[in-house]
Amino acid sequence: MRRTAYLTIFVTLIWILFLAFGAGPVPALGPLFEVRGGIWQHESSPLTSRDLPGLRKPVLVTIDASGVPHLFAESAGDLFRAQGFVTASQRLFQLDVNTRQTAGNLSAIFGPKALYYDEFFTRFGLRKSAVDAWTKYSQDPSVKEMVESYVGGINSWIDQMPELAPEYKIFGVRPEKFDPVKVVNMGRALTWSLSGRSFDLQLTGYLRRLGAGKTLDLFPEYLPDKYEDYVFPDRLGRPHEKENAAQFAFVSGLTDIPKFPLANPGRGSNNWVVGPAKSTTGRSILANDTHLSITLPSTWYENQLSCPEFNVYGVSLAAIPGVVAGFNKDVAWGPTNGTTDVLDFFEVEFENESSTRYKSGDGWEQALVRKEQIAVKGSGTVTLDIVETKLGPVLHREGKLGLVADWTGYRPGNELRAILKHASVKTARECMAEFSDWLSPIQNFLCADKDNIGFVHAGFVPKRASGAGRFITDGRADAARLTTPVDQVPQSFNPKAGYLLSANQKIVPADYPDYLGWDYEPPFRAMTIRRALNGKPKLSPEDMIALQNENLDLQAEMLLPALLRHLDDDGPWVKRLRDWDYKIRAAQAEGAVFKTWWQFVKEDLFADELQREVGDESKTLLPKDARVAWLFDRLHANPQDTDVHWVDNVHTPDHKETLNEIVTGAFAKALRRMNETQGQDESRWSWKMFNQTRFMHAGRLPGFGSPVLDMDGSSETVRGQSGGHGAVYKAVIATGDWPEAWMQVPGGNEGDPFAKDFGRFVNDWAAGKMRKVEFYRNREEALQKAVRVIHLQPGSGP
Amino acid sequence: MIFFGMALMLPVVWFLPWWCFVLFSVLAGALSGGVPRATWSFAFGAALIWPALAFIKDGRSAGVISQKLSALLSLPSPGLIFVVVFILAFVTAFLSFQTGATLRSARFHQPV
């Protein structure tokens, strides 16, 4: 009897502890399901008129029919405080997660499963770089006021919020107070996601196996012009040294480098602008769609910010004050990712296997060693020893050798000042000039006023020693660090063509005096835009919107005829592909069959030499599409061209493969793959199921995102859409005496997953619809059109 | 006992933190004397209240909360989240009530 009693009490205690604290991935279910204050307790639209501590004068916030807030303040400081407050009221959890990523602080919310990322970002030095950046940013009083006011607004919301956001309840954590470094962390997070990509490590593996000649043949810096498109097409006639095998005599001895979570910026951002002579309005028109991971809530927060110094409309990054892309009365501006190579790796040599002294020139130098801590939910704290050389932090060691990263993102410019100043620029020239302090992430910014258009490749472009930047470089020489900028960043103003465009493609032709990079996105989107801009003497805003929705896939147009030429098959799919107009439509399967086929062709051509595991895209890379297109053209023109050796499979010495065999075999594999992934009923195959466009929740909560959407377009169409990447901001801005603009931010502004407006505009976005935005001249106009009005008053709180 | 459980837990679940559900179940168990049938009846009544009140609050958000929570837990239907809450509440009430009864029993059987 007594034993049963003890057992009952014991089991009850265990159960209560489980309810109170959760276990493993199961959250604390007691507080979560509590009716009074748990997940069931939910206030929609919690922002109401109230006191906002720190305000000097009242701030008016009107909400328009699209849920966009328009903020009117009597000083910039009050405006940014209100912006922080309003943004946090809708997006606090997202702000929190975004700013934790690069701080190496995700494990505090998500537990041990996030430790891999936290360890990497901490070793990589992003946490430290944010502290360094704030030290620099805060020297500018206007930037300091902007950030501190914004942070004050966020913290006021944390103090006043009537209840926790649902995500906090689910993860069983509470928000931490913000500080300026957290804001900078968000900037670092974006910088990392846009310019933290590098294939130097994989290319070094190829260099070791194939030698420099073959590696450069497959992965050249430049291809013939037919296969390229350049943002900055002007010919300077001052080419830098052409790559040659002799430059790459050094081959790193590091052979067991682990897989790092390097960034994958995806592809798809576009911007273009037509000047007055090419515009039906007689004034410049700018189009911009920025592509990032498609998440709910959206990366961007749409708002109008108005104070005596400026009146600006556009999108802000949740956790960063100001407007990053948008327009004011006089000027419109918008970015695409610059994609220039700004991340290099070095091999350093330590004195011995446990030493932190490394070779530098003729001597040995002591690395800095510091300790960093990572809090892990439910598992205490992990302490890391961070070893930092003059070249950068050590990411990996093999005996006496170490791998060091150097990244331009470590060097703060004054990006926040540029964001602040853009709000009040009056000409395209001024807009371009404000990017002089912008170091990272490297971006292609277009600026337009009524009469002028301009482009600047904004960011720190390092000047490298000959041959540096492509592979792991010898770090013993102490000469290669990314500290000196190139003499002149590419920029253009009112070009003869009457338009400017960028689509993450190559920036400059081969006769540019410096190496900028080789790993740009394929030229297909840029070529499609250029074709459209050249095809019409004048374009209207409606033409620009239509071009943003263009689903012609130039990759298919360029490559499919070449594939069909070498295909020994006459089945029904061959006819369908021959009749296809190269447009990617959600309900059709031609695009899916072509893309699958093309992937198998590339794998079957090169997997033998590159020792690539077929289907494993995470470990290695294949040559760019344009390079393979060149191979097909060369072999078509001359079957004995030197490229023919890539066709032969090195693992079958008794048989010499032909291009027809490769192409035909890959076609059969592609149809089999489609069969496996989409079923045997070919009438049900679709691009939609192949591409799987769906929005994930920012905290990766299952069921909080969107279903798979009916969405036209591929990563090679102007309407760029690739699985979890897409146009998270689309805008067409017609400059004029008073600008007109059309935008779409899929998901809208609402960040509360239980609110009715969460995920707003996703279906409109998928259908290619744009929304005319309301840009008010003054608060009276805003009040007339408001669906909700909020008065924020100076005071000490509710 | 079913109605007692429901009547007792209605204000507790609506107005108080979740652990009060445990506390009041223990107290109810201690007062009841631990008749086995009473335990089942009380736990059933108390457990009905929790999902019922959750359902009312869910209605204010047009069912979005139950829909998303069900998706989060990979449940095939949004309504099943209330079954999950019922089971949690039932186990909690049952164990807590039993514990109360056991404590009372131990108190009255102590040697003097």
mmCIF file of N, CA and C in Angstrom, chain A residues 603-641:
data_model
loop_
_atom_site.group_PDB
_atom_site.id
_atom_site.type_symbol
_atom_site.label_atom_id
_atom_site.label_comp_id
_atom_site.label_asym_id
_atom_site.label_seq_id
_atom_site.Cartn_x
_atom_site.Cartn_y
_atom_site.Cartn_z
ATOM 1 N N GLU A 603 25.671 16.325 -64.648
ATOM 2 C CA GLU A 603 26.272 15.333 -63.757
ATOM 3 C C GLU A 603 26.979 14.243 -64.562
ATOM 4 N N ASP A 604 26.327 13.792 -65.629
ATOM 5 C CA ASP A 604 26.914 12.702 -66.397
ATOM 6 C C ASP A 604 28.139 13.148 -67.192
ATOM 7 N N LEU A 605 28.194 14.427 -67.515
ATOM 8 C CA LEU A 605 29.384 14.926 -68.214
ATOM 9 C C LEU A 605 30.571 15.080 -67.265
ATOM 10 N N PHE A 606 30.318 15.546 -66.047
ATOM 11 C CA PHE A 606 31.446 15.979 -65.209
ATOM 12 C C PHE A 606 31.629 15.215 -63.903
ATOM 13 N N ALA A 607 30.639 14.405 -63.499
ATOM 14 C CA ALA A 607 30.753 13.755 -62.191
ATOM 15 C C ALA A 607 31.980 12.850 -62.135
ATOM 16 N N ASP A 608 32.357 12.271 -63.269
ATOM 17 C CA ASP A 608 33.515 11.358 -63.244
ATOM 18 C C ASP A 608 34.793 12.122 -62.904
ATOM 19 N N GLU A 609 35.023 13.231 -63.586
ATOM 20 C CA GLU A 609 36.240 14.000 -63.303
ATOM 21 C C GLU A 609 36.190 14.660 -61.911
ATOM 22 N N LEU A 610 35.017 15.166 -61.558
ATOM 23 C CA LEU A 610 34.921 15.935 -60.314
ATOM 24 C C LEU A 610 34.684 15.035 -59.108
ATOM 25 N N GLN A 611 34.542 13.726 -59.363
ATOM 26 C CA GLN A 611 34.267 12.759 -58.300
ATOM 27 C C GLN A 611 33.091 13.222 -57.465
ATOM 28 N N ARG A 612 32.092 13.684 -58.164
ATOM 29 C CA ARG A 612 30.919 14.198 -57.494
ATOM 30 C C ARG A 612 29.932 13.062 -57.308
ATOM 31 N N GLU A 613 29.358 13.044 -56.136
ATOM 32 C CA GLU A 613 28.302 12.063 -55.915
ATOM 33 C C GLU A 613 27.061 12.581 -56.610
ATOM 34 N N VAL A 614 26.517 11.776 -57.504
ATOM 35 C CA VAL A 614 25.369 12.207 -58.285
ATOM 36 C C VAL A 614 24.212 12.530 -57.351
ATOM 37 N N GLY A 615 23.601 13.673 -57.577
ATOM 38 C CA GLY A 615 22.450 14.076 -56.774
ATOM 39 C C GLY A 615 22.825 14.828 -55.516
ATOM 40 N N ASP A 616 24.094 14.894 -55.194
ATOM 41 C CA ASP A 616 24.502 15.579 -53.973
ATOM 42 C C ASP A 616 25.006 16.962 -54.318
ATOM 43 N N GLU A 617 24.099 17.911 -54.272
ATOM 44 C CA GLU A 617 24.484 19.265 -54.647
ATOM 45 C C GLU A 617 25.114 20.026 -53.498
ATOM 46 N N SER A 618 25.053 19.460 -52.306
ATOM 47 C CA SER A 618 25.534 20.221 -51.160
ATOM 48 C C SER A 618 27.054 20.192 -51.064
ATOM 49 N N LYS A 619 27.680 19.153 -51.602
ATOM 50 C CA LYS A 619 29.116 19.017 -51.373
ATOM 51 C C LYS A 619 29.967 19.684 -52.446
ATOM 52 N N THR A 620 29.550 19.577 -53.668
ATOM 53 C CA THR A 620 30.414 20.056 -54.736
ATOM 54 C C THR A 620 29.633 20.930 -55.697
ATOM 55 N N LEU A 621 30.347 21.466 -56.617
ATOM 56 C CA LEU A 621 29.646 22.272 -57.604
ATOM 57 C C LEU A 621 30.001 21.805 -58.998
ATOM 58 N N LEU A 622 29.088 22.035 -59.918
ATOM 59 C CA LEU A 622 29.289 21.697 -61.320
ATOM 60 C C LEU A 622 29.557 22.976 -62.091
ATOM 61 N N PRO A 623 30.097 22.854 -63.301
ATOM 62 C CA PRO A 623 30.346 24.068 -64.093
ATOM 63 C C PRO A 623 29.057 24.856 -64.323
ATOM 64 N N LYS A 624 29.236 26.142 -64.547
ATOM 65 C CA LYS A 624 28.089 27.015 -64.818
ATOM 66 C C LYS A 624 27.395 26.572 -66.118
ATOM 67 N N ASP A 625 26.092 26.847 -66.176
ATOM 68 C CA ASP A 625 25.319 26.465 -67.363
ATOM 69 C C ASP A 625 25.908 27.046 -68.639
ATOM 70 N N ALA A 626 26.326 28.295 -68.559
ATOM 71 C CA ALA A 626 26.838 28.948 -69.766
ATOM 72 C C ALA A 626 28.115 28.254 -70.256
ATOM 73 N N ARG A 627 28.912 27.750 -69.315
ATOM 74 C CA ARG A 627 30.130 27.033 -69.721
ATOM 75 C C ARG A 627 29.760 25.747 -70.464
ATOM 76 N N VAL A 628 28.720 25.075 -69.995
ATOM 77 C CA VAL A 628 28.310 23.826 -70.640
ATOM 78 C C VAL A 628 27.651 24.124 -71.990
ATOM 79 N N ALA A 629 26.935 25.252 -72.045
ATOM 80 C CA ALA A 629 26.364 25.654 -73.338
ATOM 81 C C ALA A 629 27.476 25.870 -74.357
ATOM 82 N N TRP A 630 28.555 26.466 -73.893
ATOM 83 C CA TRP A 630 29.719 26.705 -74.771
ATOM 84 C C TRP A 630 30.301 25.368 -75.243
ATOM 85 N N LEU A 631 30.364 24.405 -74.339
ATOM 86 C CA LEU A 631 30.858 23.066 -74.721
ATOM 87 C C LEU A 631 29.998 22.486 -75.843
ATOM 88 N N PHE A 632 28.671 22.578 -75.683
ATOM 89 C CA PHE A 632 27.787 22.035 -76.721
ATOM 90 C C PHE A 632 28.023 22.748 -78.051
ATOM 91 N N ASP A 633 28.144 24.062 -78.008
ATOM 92 C CA ASP A 633 28.343 24.817 -79.246
ATOM 93 C C ASP A 633 29.678 24.468 -79.892
ATOM 94 N N ARG A 634 30.701 24.315 -79.074
ATOM 95 C CA ARG A 634 32.032 23.984 -79.621
ATOM 96 C C ARG A 634 32.025 22.609 -80.280
ATOM 97 N N LEU A 635 31.383 21.657 -79.605
ATOM 98 C CA LEU A 635 31.366 20.307 -80.168
ATOM 99 C C LEU A 635 30.438 20.229 -81.377
ATOM 100 N N HIS A 636 29.429 21.100 -81.419
ATOM 101 C CA HIS A 636 28.561 21.132 -82.595
ATOM 102 C C HIS A 636 29.345 21.670 -83.795
ATOM 103 N N ALA A 637 30.156 22.686 -83.534
ATOM 104 C CA ALA A 637 30.938 23.282 -84.614
ATOM 105 C C ALA A 637 32.088 22.357 -85.025
ATOM 106 N N ASN A 638 32.656 21.680 -84.072
ATOM 107 C CA ASN A 638 33.796 20.817 -84.364
ATOM 108 C C ASN A 638 33.798 19.626 -83.394
ATOM 109 N N PRO A 639 33.353 18.478 -83.826
ATOM 110 C CA PRO A 639 33.247 17.319 -82.925
ATOM 111 C C PRO A 639 34.583 16.925 -82.291
ATOM 112 N N GLN A 640 35.683 17.379 -82.844
ATOM 113 C CA GLN A 640 36.995 17.044 -82.282
ATOM 114 C C GLN A 640 37.566 18.169 -81.419
ATOM 115 N N ASP A 641 36.741 19.118 -81.066
ATOM 116 C CA ASP A 641 37.192 20.231 -80.219
ATOM 117 C C ASP A 641 37.807 19.681 -78.927
#
